[in-house]
Amino acid sequence: MDQPTIKNVTIGSPVDLRTKIPAQAPWSLHSVLSTIPPPLPQTGTTSPIPFFHLLERLKTTKREGWRRFGIDQGESISDHMYRMSLLTMFAPPDLAARLNIPHCTKMALVHDMAESLVGDITPVDGISKPEKNRREAETMDYLTSALLGNVHGGLVGSQIREIWEEYEKSETLEAKFVHDIDKMELLLQMVEYERAHKGTVDLGEFAWVATRIVLPEVKAWSEEVLREQRAYWEDLGRKPESVEILGELQDGQLEGCYGNSEA
């Protein structure tokens, strides 16, 4: 049965995740680049400056999930990745001994790089996981080959692409750890926004990502944050709203944004 669609989204109240945003015009890298103020980033150059300029979009592009709750001036993509990179440095000793921590930190810094042109795709956008992957892969080709292919012999671009692919495949312990850290950072932000809005915004639906955390060390962190959330709402004499609708979403929709690829 076809999913219902919604014609208008009112910012400030959550959207039922069982609905889909109406389809937009077909996405293309060219169409996105055409919206960038001139001059366009120069390709094929030996200078990394065009790439440096494009990275600014990570600083100005907001994480979209919060906007449905009226948080329009929330974190940017680079805000999210920066805290993630710091979190990787706090792996408990037993886990850290099995990890290449500097590699994890690099992975945290590049894992959402494609969103500089793709944007932050969320489960309510109605974009399939294969289509999301296509857009991100095309963007990473542009960033690491067209912009960085001749910079220092293409070495750094190749390294960035390899790290990104490792994260996407989520097969190594480092990739699994960074996927978990991705969810952990979201949980922290969830609680912080609820506190900042003094209980007027219930972001409980995002707590679902804790069920996708794989490593016990990170799961312990997430449980501590969720205890903080419960205590905060109990002090207000309330409980966060349940999000049973999440269980009705298709797995592909959820994994495309929140799940490890092996989950």
PDB file of C-alpha atoms in Angstrom:
ATOM      1  CA  MET A   1       0.000   0.000   0.000  1.00  0.00           C
ATOM      2  CA  ASP A   2       1.301   3.427  -0.893  1.00  0.00           C
ATOM      3  CA  GLN A   3       2.442   5.619   1.952  1.00  0.00           C
ATOM      4  CA  PRO A   4       0.438   8.843   2.386  1.00  0.00           C
ATOM      5  CA  THR A   5       2.189  12.098   1.565  1.00  0.00           C
ATOM      6  CA  ILE A   6       1.998  15.505   3.138  1.00  0.00           C
ATOM      7  CA  LYS A   7       1.778  18.708   1.150  1.00  0.00           C
ATOM      8  CA  ASN A   8       2.846  21.155   3.817  1.00  0.00           C
ATOM      9  CA  VAL A   9       5.131  20.830   6.798  1.00  0.00           C
ATOM     10  CA  THR A  10       4.643  23.240   9.664  1.00  0.00           C
ATOM     11  CA  ILE A  11       7.970  23.976  11.314  1.00  0.00           C
ATOM     12  CA  GLY A  12       7.640  23.876  15.058  1.00  0.00           C
ATOM     13  CA  SER A  13       5.724  20.645  15.406  1.00  0.00           C
ATOM     14  CA  PRO A  14       7.071  17.168  14.658  1.00  0.00           C
ATOM     15  CA  VAL A  15       6.138  15.443  11.431  1.00  0.00           C
ATOM     16  CA  ASP A  16       4.642  11.978  11.629  1.00  0.00           C
ATOM     17  CA  LEU A  17       7.453   9.753  10.370  1.00  0.00           C
ATOM     18  CA  ARG A  18       4.945   7.465   8.684  1.00  0.00           C
ATOM     19  CA  THR A  19       4.440  10.142   6.067  1.00  0.00           C
ATOM     20  CA  LYS A  20       6.717  11.167   3.261  1.00  0.00           C
ATOM     21  CA  ILE A  21       7.793  14.522   1.965  1.00  0.00           C
ATOM     22  CA  PRO A  22       6.657  15.029  -1.658  1.00  0.00           C
ATOM     23  CA  ALA A  23       9.300  14.135  -4.228  1.00  0.00           C
ATOM     24  CA  GLN A  24      11.438  17.012  -5.411  1.00  0.00           C
ATOM     25  CA  ALA A  25      13.115  17.504  -8.763  1.00  0.00           C
ATOM     26  CA  PRO A  26      15.771  14.851  -9.499  1.00  0.00           C
ATOM     27  CA  TRP A  27      18.981  15.568  -7.617  1.00  0.00           C
ATOM     28  CA  SER A  28      22.195  16.136  -9.519  1.00  0.00           C
ATOM     29  CA  LEU A  29      25.601  17.369  -8.514  1.00  0.00           C
ATOM     30  CA  HIS A  30      25.446  19.966 -11.294  1.00  0.00           C
ATOM     31  CA  SER A  31      22.178  21.387  -9.974  1.00  0.00           C
ATOM     32  CA  VAL A  32      23.661  21.814  -6.489  1.00  0.00           C
ATOM     33  CA  LEU A  33      26.877  23.379  -7.757  1.00  0.00           C
ATOM     34  CA  SER A  34      24.818  25.847  -9.788  1.00  0.00           C
ATOM     35  CA  THR A  35      23.478  27.287  -6.518  1.00  0.00           C
ATOM     36  CA  ILE A  36      26.937  28.121  -5.167  1.00  0.00           C
ATOM     37  CA  PRO A  37      27.845  31.811  -5.425  1.00  0.00           C
ATOM     38  CA  PRO A  38      30.483  32.302  -8.131  1.00  0.00           C
ATOM     39  CA  PRO A  39      33.170  31.536  -8.787  1.00  0.00           C
ATOM     40  CA  LEU A  40      32.643  27.784  -8.777  1.00  0.00           C
ATOM     41  CA  PRO A  41      35.406  25.700  -7.165  1.00  0.00           C
ATOM     42  CA  GLN A  42      38.177  25.157  -9.670  1.00  0.00           C
ATOM     43  CA  THR A  43      38.702  21.500 -10.558  1.00  0.00           C
ATOM     44  CA  GLY A  44      41.932  19.830 -11.602  1.00  0.00           C
ATOM     45  CA  THR A  45      44.112  22.348  -9.792  1.00  0.00           C
ATOM     46  CA  THR A  46      47.128  21.529  -7.635  1.00  0.00           C
ATOM     47  CA  SER A  47      45.897  23.962  -4.976  1.00  0.00           C
ATOM     48  CA  PRO A  48      43.692  22.757  -2.111  1.00  0.00           C
ATOM     49  CA  ILE A  49      42.129  26.233  -1.711  1.00  0.00           C
ATOM     50  CA  PRO A  50      38.959  25.470  -3.748  1.00  0.00           C
ATOM     51  CA  PHE A  51      38.346  22.457  -1.508  1.00  0.00           C
ATOM     52  CA  PHE A  52      38.997  24.554   1.596  1.00  0.00           C
ATOM     53  CA  HIS A  53      36.326  27.013   0.472  1.00  0.00           C
ATOM     54  CA  LEU A  54      33.788  24.261  -0.195  1.00  0.00           C
ATOM     55  CA  LEU A  55      34.248  22.942   3.343  1.00  0.00           C
ATOM     56  CA  GLU A  56      32.581  26.155   4.550  1.00  0.00           C
ATOM     57  CA  ARG A  57      29.259  24.616   3.524  1.00  0.00           C
ATOM     58  CA  LEU A  58      29.654  22.094   6.342  1.00  0.00           C
ATOM     59  CA  LYS A  59      29.789  25.032   8.770  1.00  0.00           C
ATOM     60  CA  THR A  60      26.624  26.656   7.422  1.00  0.00           C
ATOM     61  CA  THR A  61      24.446  23.636   6.570  1.00  0.00           C
ATOM     62  CA  LYS A  62      22.211  22.719   9.497  1.00  0.00           C
ATOM     63  CA  ARG A  63      21.394  19.237  10.721  1.00  0.00           C
ATOM     64  CA  GLU A  64      17.829  18.841   9.493  1.00  0.00           C
ATOM     65  CA  GLY A  65      16.272  16.505  12.067  1.00  0.00           C
ATOM     66  CA  TRP A  66      15.970  19.256  14.669  1.00  0.00           C
ATOM     67  CA  ARG A  67      14.196  21.663  12.315  1.00  0.00           C
ATOM     68  CA  ARG A  68      10.981  19.647  12.514  1.00  0.00           C
ATOM     69  CA  PHE A  69      10.783  20.732  16.145  1.00  0.00           C
ATOM     70  CA  GLY A  70      11.317  24.422  15.449  1.00  0.00           C
ATOM     71  CA  ILE A  71      15.040  24.365  16.228  1.00  0.00           C
ATOM     72  CA  ASP A  72      16.038  26.382  13.178  1.00  0.00           C
ATOM     73  CA  GLN A  73      19.296  27.765  14.582  1.00  0.00           C
ATOM     74  CA  GLY A  74      20.648  24.424  15.677  1.00  0.00           C
ATOM     75  CA  GLU A  75      23.915  22.659  15.079  1.00  0.00           C
ATOM     76  CA  SER A  76      25.648  22.518  11.723  1.00  0.00           C
ATOM     77  CA  ILE A  77      27.094  19.411  10.138  1.00  0.00           C
ATOM     78  CA  SER A  78      30.594  20.469  11.137  1.00  0.00           C
ATOM     79  CA  ASP A  79      29.439  21.090  14.721  1.00  0.00           C
ATOM     80  CA  HIS A  80      28.294  17.479  14.833  1.00  0.00           C
ATOM     81  CA  MET A  81      31.500  16.093  13.330  1.00  0.00           C
ATOM     82  CA  TYR A  82      33.744  18.185  15.565  1.00  0.00           C
ATOM     83  CA  ARG A  83      32.276  16.847  18.796  1.00  0.00           C
ATOM     84  CA  MET A  84      32.330  13.344  17.316  1.00  0.00           C
ATOM     85  CA  SER A  85      36.055  13.685  16.626  1.00  0.00           C
ATOM     86  CA  LEU A  86      36.671  14.602  20.257  1.00  0.00           C
ATOM     87  CA  LEU A  87      34.500  11.754  21.537  1.00  0.00           C
ATOM     88  CA  THR A  88      36.643   9.242  19.638  1.00  0.00           C
ATOM     89  CA  MET A  89      39.583  10.265  21.820  1.00  0.00           C
ATOM     90  CA  PHE A  90      37.767   9.127  24.970  1.00  0.00           C
ATOM     91  CA  ALA A  91      37.383   5.449  24.145  1.00  0.00           C
ATOM     92  CA  PRO A  92      37.767   3.476  27.397  1.00  0.00           C
ATOM     93  CA  PRO A  93      41.260   1.948  27.728  1.00  0.00           C
ATOM     94  CA  ASP A  94      40.235  -1.646  26.995  1.00  0.00           C
ATOM     95  CA  LEU A  95      38.535  -0.554  23.786  1.00  0.00           C
ATOM     96  CA  ALA A  96      41.173   2.026  22.867  1.00  0.00           C
ATOM     97  CA  ALA A  97      43.828  -0.695  22.968  1.00  0.00           C
ATOM     98  CA  ARG A  98      42.023  -2.418  20.075  1.00  0.00           C
ATOM     99  CA  LEU A  99      41.450   0.719  18.036  1.00  0.00           C
ATOM    100  CA  ASN A 100      43.507   3.014  15.845  1.00  0.00           C
ATOM    101  CA  ILE A 101      42.259   6.155  17.591  1.00  0.00           C
ATOM    102  CA  PRO A 102      43.843   8.738  15.215  1.00  0.00           C
ATOM    103  CA  HIS A 103      42.193   6.872  12.333  1.00  0.00           C
ATOM    104  CA  CYS A 104      38.837   7.004  14.137  1.00  0.00           C
ATOM    105  CA  THR A 105      39.239  10.734  14.664  1.00  0.00           C
ATOM    106  CA  LYS A 106      39.893  11.232  10.945  1.00  0.00           C
ATOM    107  CA  MET A 107      36.862   9.105  10.127  1.00  0.00           C
ATOM    108  CA  ALA A 108      34.650  11.213  12.381  1.00  0.00           C
ATOM    109  CA  LEU A 109      35.875  14.339  10.597  1.00  0.00           C
ATOM    110  CA  VAL A 110      35.137  13.068   7.076  1.00  0.00           C
ATOM    111  CA  HIS A 111      32.171  10.719   7.469  1.00  0.00           C
ATOM    112  CA  ASP A 112      29.538  13.384   6.633  1.00  0.00           C
ATOM    113  CA  MET A 113      31.691  15.351   4.190  1.00  0.00           C
ATOM    114  CA  ALA A 114      29.365  14.538   1.290  1.00  0.00           C
ATOM    115  CA  GLU A 115      26.625  16.488   3.061  1.00  0.00           C
ATOM    116  CA  SER A 116      28.430  19.658   2.014  1.00  0.00           C
ATOM    117  CA  LEU A 117      26.579  19.223  -1.292  1.00  0.00           C
ATOM    118  CA  VAL A 118      24.024  16.488  -0.595  1.00  0.00           C
ATOM    119  CA  GLY A 119      22.648  18.103   2.552  1.00  0.00           C
ATOM    120  CA  ASP A 120      21.513  16.278   5.687  1.00  0.00           C
ATOM    121  CA  ILE A 121      19.012  13.631   4.560  1.00  0.00           C
ATOM    122  CA  THR A 122      16.608  12.437   7.262  1.00  0.00           C
ATOM    123  CA  PRO A 123      14.106   9.536   7.384  1.00  0.00           C
ATOM    124  CA  VAL A 124      11.149  11.855   6.645  1.00  0.00           C
ATOM    125  CA  ASP A 125      12.621  13.007   3.330  1.00  0.00           C
ATOM    126  CA  GLY A 126      11.348   9.983   1.426  1.00  0.00           C
ATOM    127  CA  ILE A 127      14.759   9.303  -0.140  1.00  0.00           C
ATOM    128  CA  SER A 128      15.735   5.654  -0.385  1.00  0.00           C
ATOM    129  CA  LYS A 129      19.008   4.374   0.996  1.00  0.00           C
ATOM    130  CA  PRO A 130      20.341   3.464  -2.500  1.00  0.00           C
ATOM    131  CA  GLU A 131      19.536   6.972  -3.752  1.00  0.00           C
ATOM    132  CA  LYS A 132      21.171   8.540  -0.687  1.00  0.00           C
ATOM    133  CA  ASN A 133      24.248   6.387  -1.275  1.00  0.00           C
ATOM    134  CA  ARG A 134      24.346   7.390  -4.947  1.00  0.00           C
ATOM    135  CA  ARG A 135      24.274  11.080  -4.138  1.00  0.00           C
ATOM    136  CA  GLU A 136      26.953  10.789  -1.497  1.00  0.00           C
ATOM    137  CA  ALA A 137      29.247   8.627  -3.635  1.00  0.00           C
ATOM    138  CA  GLU A 138      28.939  11.055  -6.564  1.00  0.00           C
ATOM    139  CA  THR A 139      29.758  13.944  -4.255  1.00  0.00           C
ATOM    140  CA  MET A 140      32.756  12.181  -2.753  1.00  0.00           C
ATOM    141  CA  ASP A 141      34.052  11.467  -6.271  1.00  0.00           C
ATOM    142  CA  TYR A 142      33.802  15.170  -7.014  1.00  0.00           C
ATOM    143  CA  LEU A 143      35.497  16.224  -3.780  1.00  0.00           C
ATOM    144  CA  THR A 144      38.312  13.685  -3.737  1.00  0.00           C
ATOM    145  CA  SER A 145      38.983  13.390  -7.470  1.00  0.00           C
ATOM    146  CA  ALA A 146      37.837  16.538  -9.272  1.00  0.00           C
ATOM    147  CA  LEU A 147      38.918  18.923  -6.516  1.00  0.00           C
ATOM    148  CA  LEU A 148      41.740  16.992  -4.840  1.00  0.00           C
ATOM    149  CA  GLY A 149      42.943  14.627  -7.566  1.00  0.00           C
ATOM    150  CA  ASN A 150      45.970  16.788  -8.418  1.00  0.00           C
ATOM    151  CA  VAL A 151      46.656  18.102  -4.923  1.00  0.00           C
ATOM    152  CA  HIS A 152      49.856  16.489  -3.592  1.00  0.00           C
ATOM    153  CA  GLY A 153      49.539  13.867  -6.286  1.00  0.00           C
ATOM    154  CA  GLY A 154      46.007  13.011  -5.204  1.00  0.00           C
ATOM    155  CA  LEU A 155      47.264  11.298  -2.055  1.00  0.00           C
ATOM    156  CA  VAL A 156      45.118  13.160   0.487  1.00  0.00           C
ATOM    157  CA  GLY A 157      42.017  12.898  -1.683  1.00  0.00           C
ATOM    158  CA  SER A 158      42.491   9.147  -2.008  1.00  0.00           C
ATOM    159  CA  GLN A 159      42.959   8.800   1.741  1.00  0.00           C
ATOM    160  CA  ILE A 160      39.762  10.756   2.447  1.00  0.00           C
ATOM    161  CA  ARG A 161      37.806   8.619  -0.009  1.00  0.00           C
ATOM    162  CA  GLU A 162      39.157   5.380   1.504  1.00  0.00           C
ATOM    163  CA  ILE A 163      38.279   6.486   5.040  1.00  0.00           C
ATOM    164  CA  TRP A 164      34.781   7.483   3.941  1.00  0.00           C
ATOM    165  CA  GLU A 165      34.245   4.139   2.199  1.00  0.00           C
ATOM    166  CA  GLU A 166      35.447   2.295   5.298  1.00  0.00           C
ATOM    167  CA  TYR A 167      32.870   4.155   7.364  1.00  0.00           C
ATOM    168  CA  GLU A 168      30.111   3.404   4.851  1.00  0.00           C
ATOM    169  CA  LYS A 169      30.883  -0.325   4.800  1.00  0.00           C
ATOM    170  CA  SER A 170      31.010  -0.436   8.627  1.00  0.00           C
ATOM    171  CA  GLU A 171      33.046  -3.636   8.701  1.00  0.00           C
ATOM    172  CA  THR A 172      36.144  -2.667  10.690  1.00  0.00           C
ATOM    173  CA  LEU A 173      36.115  -2.132  14.431  1.00  0.00           C
ATOM    174  CA  GLU A 174      37.068   1.501  13.844  1.00  0.00           C
ATOM    175  CA  ALA A 175      34.068   2.032  11.559  1.00  0.00           C
ATOM    176  CA  LYS A 176      31.694   0.362  14.017  1.00  0.00           C
ATOM    177  CA  PHE A 177      33.057   2.572  16.793  1.00  0.00           C
ATOM    178  CA  VAL A 178      32.598   5.764  14.769  1.00  0.00           C
ATOM    179  CA  HIS A 179      29.062   4.719  13.786  1.00  0.00           C
ATOM    180  CA  ASP A 180      28.326   4.315  17.486  1.00  0.00           C
ATOM    181  CA  ILE A 181      29.921   7.686  18.236  1.00  0.00           C
ATOM    182  CA  ASP A 182      27.697   9.232  15.556  1.00  0.00           C
ATOM    183  CA  LYS A 183      24.641   8.065  17.481  1.00  0.00           C
ATOM    184  CA  MET A 184      26.140   9.005  20.823  1.00  0.00           C
ATOM    185  CA  GLU A 185      26.676  12.584  19.680  1.00  0.00           C
ATOM    186  CA  LEU A 186      23.057  12.782  18.543  1.00  0.00           C
ATOM    187  CA  LEU A 187      21.838  11.564  21.945  1.00  0.00           C
ATOM    188  CA  LEU A 188      23.894  14.213  23.717  1.00  0.00           C
ATOM    189  CA  GLN A 189      22.461  16.918  21.475  1.00  0.00           C
ATOM    190  CA  MET A 190      18.931  15.604  22.004  1.00  0.00           C
ATOM    191  CA  VAL A 191      19.166  16.032  25.767  1.00  0.00           C
ATOM    192  CA  GLU A 192      20.886  19.397  25.483  1.00  0.00           C
ATOM    193  CA  TYR A 193      18.177  20.825  23.230  1.00  0.00           C
ATOM    194  CA  GLU A 194      15.436  19.555  25.553  1.00  0.00           C
ATOM    195  CA  ARG A 195      17.126  21.316  28.470  1.00  0.00           C
ATOM    196  CA  ALA A 196      17.762  24.490  26.473  1.00  0.00           C
ATOM    197  CA  HIS A 197      14.079  24.684  25.566  1.00  0.00           C
ATOM    198  CA  LYS A 198      13.048  24.098  29.202  1.00  0.00           C
ATOM    199  CA  GLY A 199      10.852  21.096  28.497  1.00  0.00           C
ATOM    200  CA  THR A 200       8.833  22.730  25.723  1.00  0.00           C
ATOM    201  CA  VAL A 201      10.382  20.441  23.096  1.00  0.00           C
ATOM    202  CA  ASP A 202      10.203  16.657  23.379  1.00  0.00           C
ATOM    203  CA  LEU A 203      12.895  15.040  21.233  1.00  0.00           C
ATOM    204  CA  GLY A 204      12.286  11.540  22.562  1.00  0.00           C
ATOM    205  CA  GLU A 205      11.972  10.021  19.115  1.00  0.00           C
ATOM    206  CA  PHE A 206      15.724  10.363  18.647  1.00  0.00           C
ATOM    207  CA  ALA A 207      16.386   8.111  21.639  1.00  0.00           C
ATOM    208  CA  TRP A 208      15.660   5.234  19.292  1.00  0.00           C
ATOM    209  CA  VAL A 209      19.200   5.434  17.909  1.00  0.00           C
ATOM    210  CA  ALA A 210      20.523   4.027  21.197  1.00  0.00           C
ATOM    211  CA  THR A 211      19.118   0.636  20.178  1.00  0.00           C
ATOM    212  CA  ARG A 212      21.471   0.669  17.185  1.00  0.00           C
ATOM    213  CA  ILE A 213      24.656   1.167  19.215  1.00  0.00           C
ATOM    214  CA  VAL A 214      26.800  -1.961  18.909  1.00  0.00           C
ATOM    215  CA  LEU A 215      29.813  -1.681  21.201  1.00  0.00           C
ATOM    216  CA  PRO A 216      29.121  -2.169  24.929  1.00  0.00           C
ATOM    217  CA  GLU A 217      31.469   0.661  25.915  1.00  0.00           C
ATOM    218  CA  VAL A 218      29.508   3.208  23.876  1.00  0.00           C
ATOM    219  CA  LYS A 219      26.212   1.619  24.887  1.00  0.00           C
ATOM    220  CA  ALA A 220      27.149   2.335  28.523  1.00  0.00           C
ATOM    221  CA  TRP A 221      27.607   6.016  27.651  1.00  0.00           C
ATOM    222  CA  SER A 222      24.250   6.114  25.887  1.00  0.00           C
ATOM    223  CA  GLU A 223      22.494   4.529  28.857  1.00  0.00           C
ATOM    224  CA  GLU A 224      23.931   7.211  31.134  1.00  0.00           C
ATOM    225  CA  VAL A 225      22.645   9.967  28.829  1.00  0.00           C
ATOM    226  CA  LEU A 226      19.201   8.375  28.624  1.00  0.00           C
ATOM    227  CA  ARG A 227      19.100   8.222  32.429  1.00  0.00           C
ATOM    228  CA  GLU A 228      19.841  11.944  32.432  1.00  0.00           C
ATOM    229  CA  GLN A 229      16.968  12.482  30.029  1.00  0.00           C
ATOM    230  CA  ARG A 230      14.518  10.474  32.131  1.00  0.00           C
ATOM    231  CA  ALA A 231      15.578  12.305  35.301  1.00  0.00           C
ATOM    232  CA  TYR A 232      15.118  15.664  33.626  1.00  0.00           C
ATOM    233  CA  TRP A 233      11.561  14.909  32.527  1.00  0.00           C
ATOM    234  CA  GLU A 234      10.704  13.325  35.876  1.00  0.00           C
ATOM    235  CA  ASP A 235      11.768  16.552  37.591  1.00  0.00           C
ATOM    236  CA  LEU A 236       9.235  18.317  35.374  1.00  0.00           C
ATOM    237  CA  GLY A 237       6.589  15.795  36.354  1.00  0.00           C
ATOM    238  CA  ARG A 238       6.364  14.443  32.826  1.00  0.00           C
ATOM    239  CA  LYS A 239       7.612  11.629  30.648  1.00  0.00           C
ATOM    240  CA  PRO A 240       8.983  11.917  27.100  1.00  0.00           C
ATOM    241  CA  GLU A 241       6.427  10.910  24.505  1.00  0.00           C
ATOM    242  CA  SER A 242       6.866   7.376  23.168  1.00  0.00           C
ATOM    243  CA  VAL A 243       7.790   6.984  19.537  1.00  0.00           C
ATOM    244  CA  GLU A 244       6.067   3.793  18.548  1.00  0.00           C
ATOM    245  CA  ILE A 245       5.770   5.072  14.990  1.00  0.00           C
ATOM    246  CA  LEU A 246       9.500   4.445  14.535  1.00  0.00           C
ATOM    247  CA  GLY A 247       8.844   0.730  14.635  1.00  0.00           C
ATOM    248  CA  GLU A 248       6.569   1.123  11.640  1.00  0.00           C
ATOM    249  CA  LEU A 249       9.199   2.691   9.426  1.00  0.00           C
ATOM    250  CA  GLN A 250      10.940   0.556   6.842  1.00  0.00           C
ATOM    251  CA  ASP A 251      14.390  -0.636   7.880  1.00  0.00           C
ATOM    252  CA  GLY A 252      15.994   0.964   4.837  1.00  0.00           C
ATOM    253  CA  GLN A 253      14.613   4.366   5.799  1.00  0.00           C
ATOM    254  CA  LEU A 254      16.062   4.158   9.284  1.00  0.00           C
ATOM    255  CA  GLU A 255      19.400   2.600   8.451  1.00  0.00           C
ATOM    256  CA  GLY A 256      20.000   5.214   5.799  1.00  0.00           C
ATOM    257  CA  CYS A 257      20.389   7.818   8.530  1.00  0.00           C
ATOM    258  CA  TYR A 258      20.741   6.094  11.887  1.00  0.00           C
ATOM    259  CA  GLY A 259      21.751   2.471  11.459  1.00  0.00           C
ATOM    260  CA  ASN A 260      25.053   0.721  10.981  1.00  0.00           C
ATOM    261  CA  SER A 261      25.077  -0.945   7.597  1.00  0.00           C
ATOM    262  CA  GLU A 262      25.444  -4.361   9.150  1.00  0.00           C
ATOM    263  CA  ALA A 263      22.473  -3.878  11.482  1.00  0.00           C
TER     264      ALA A 263
END
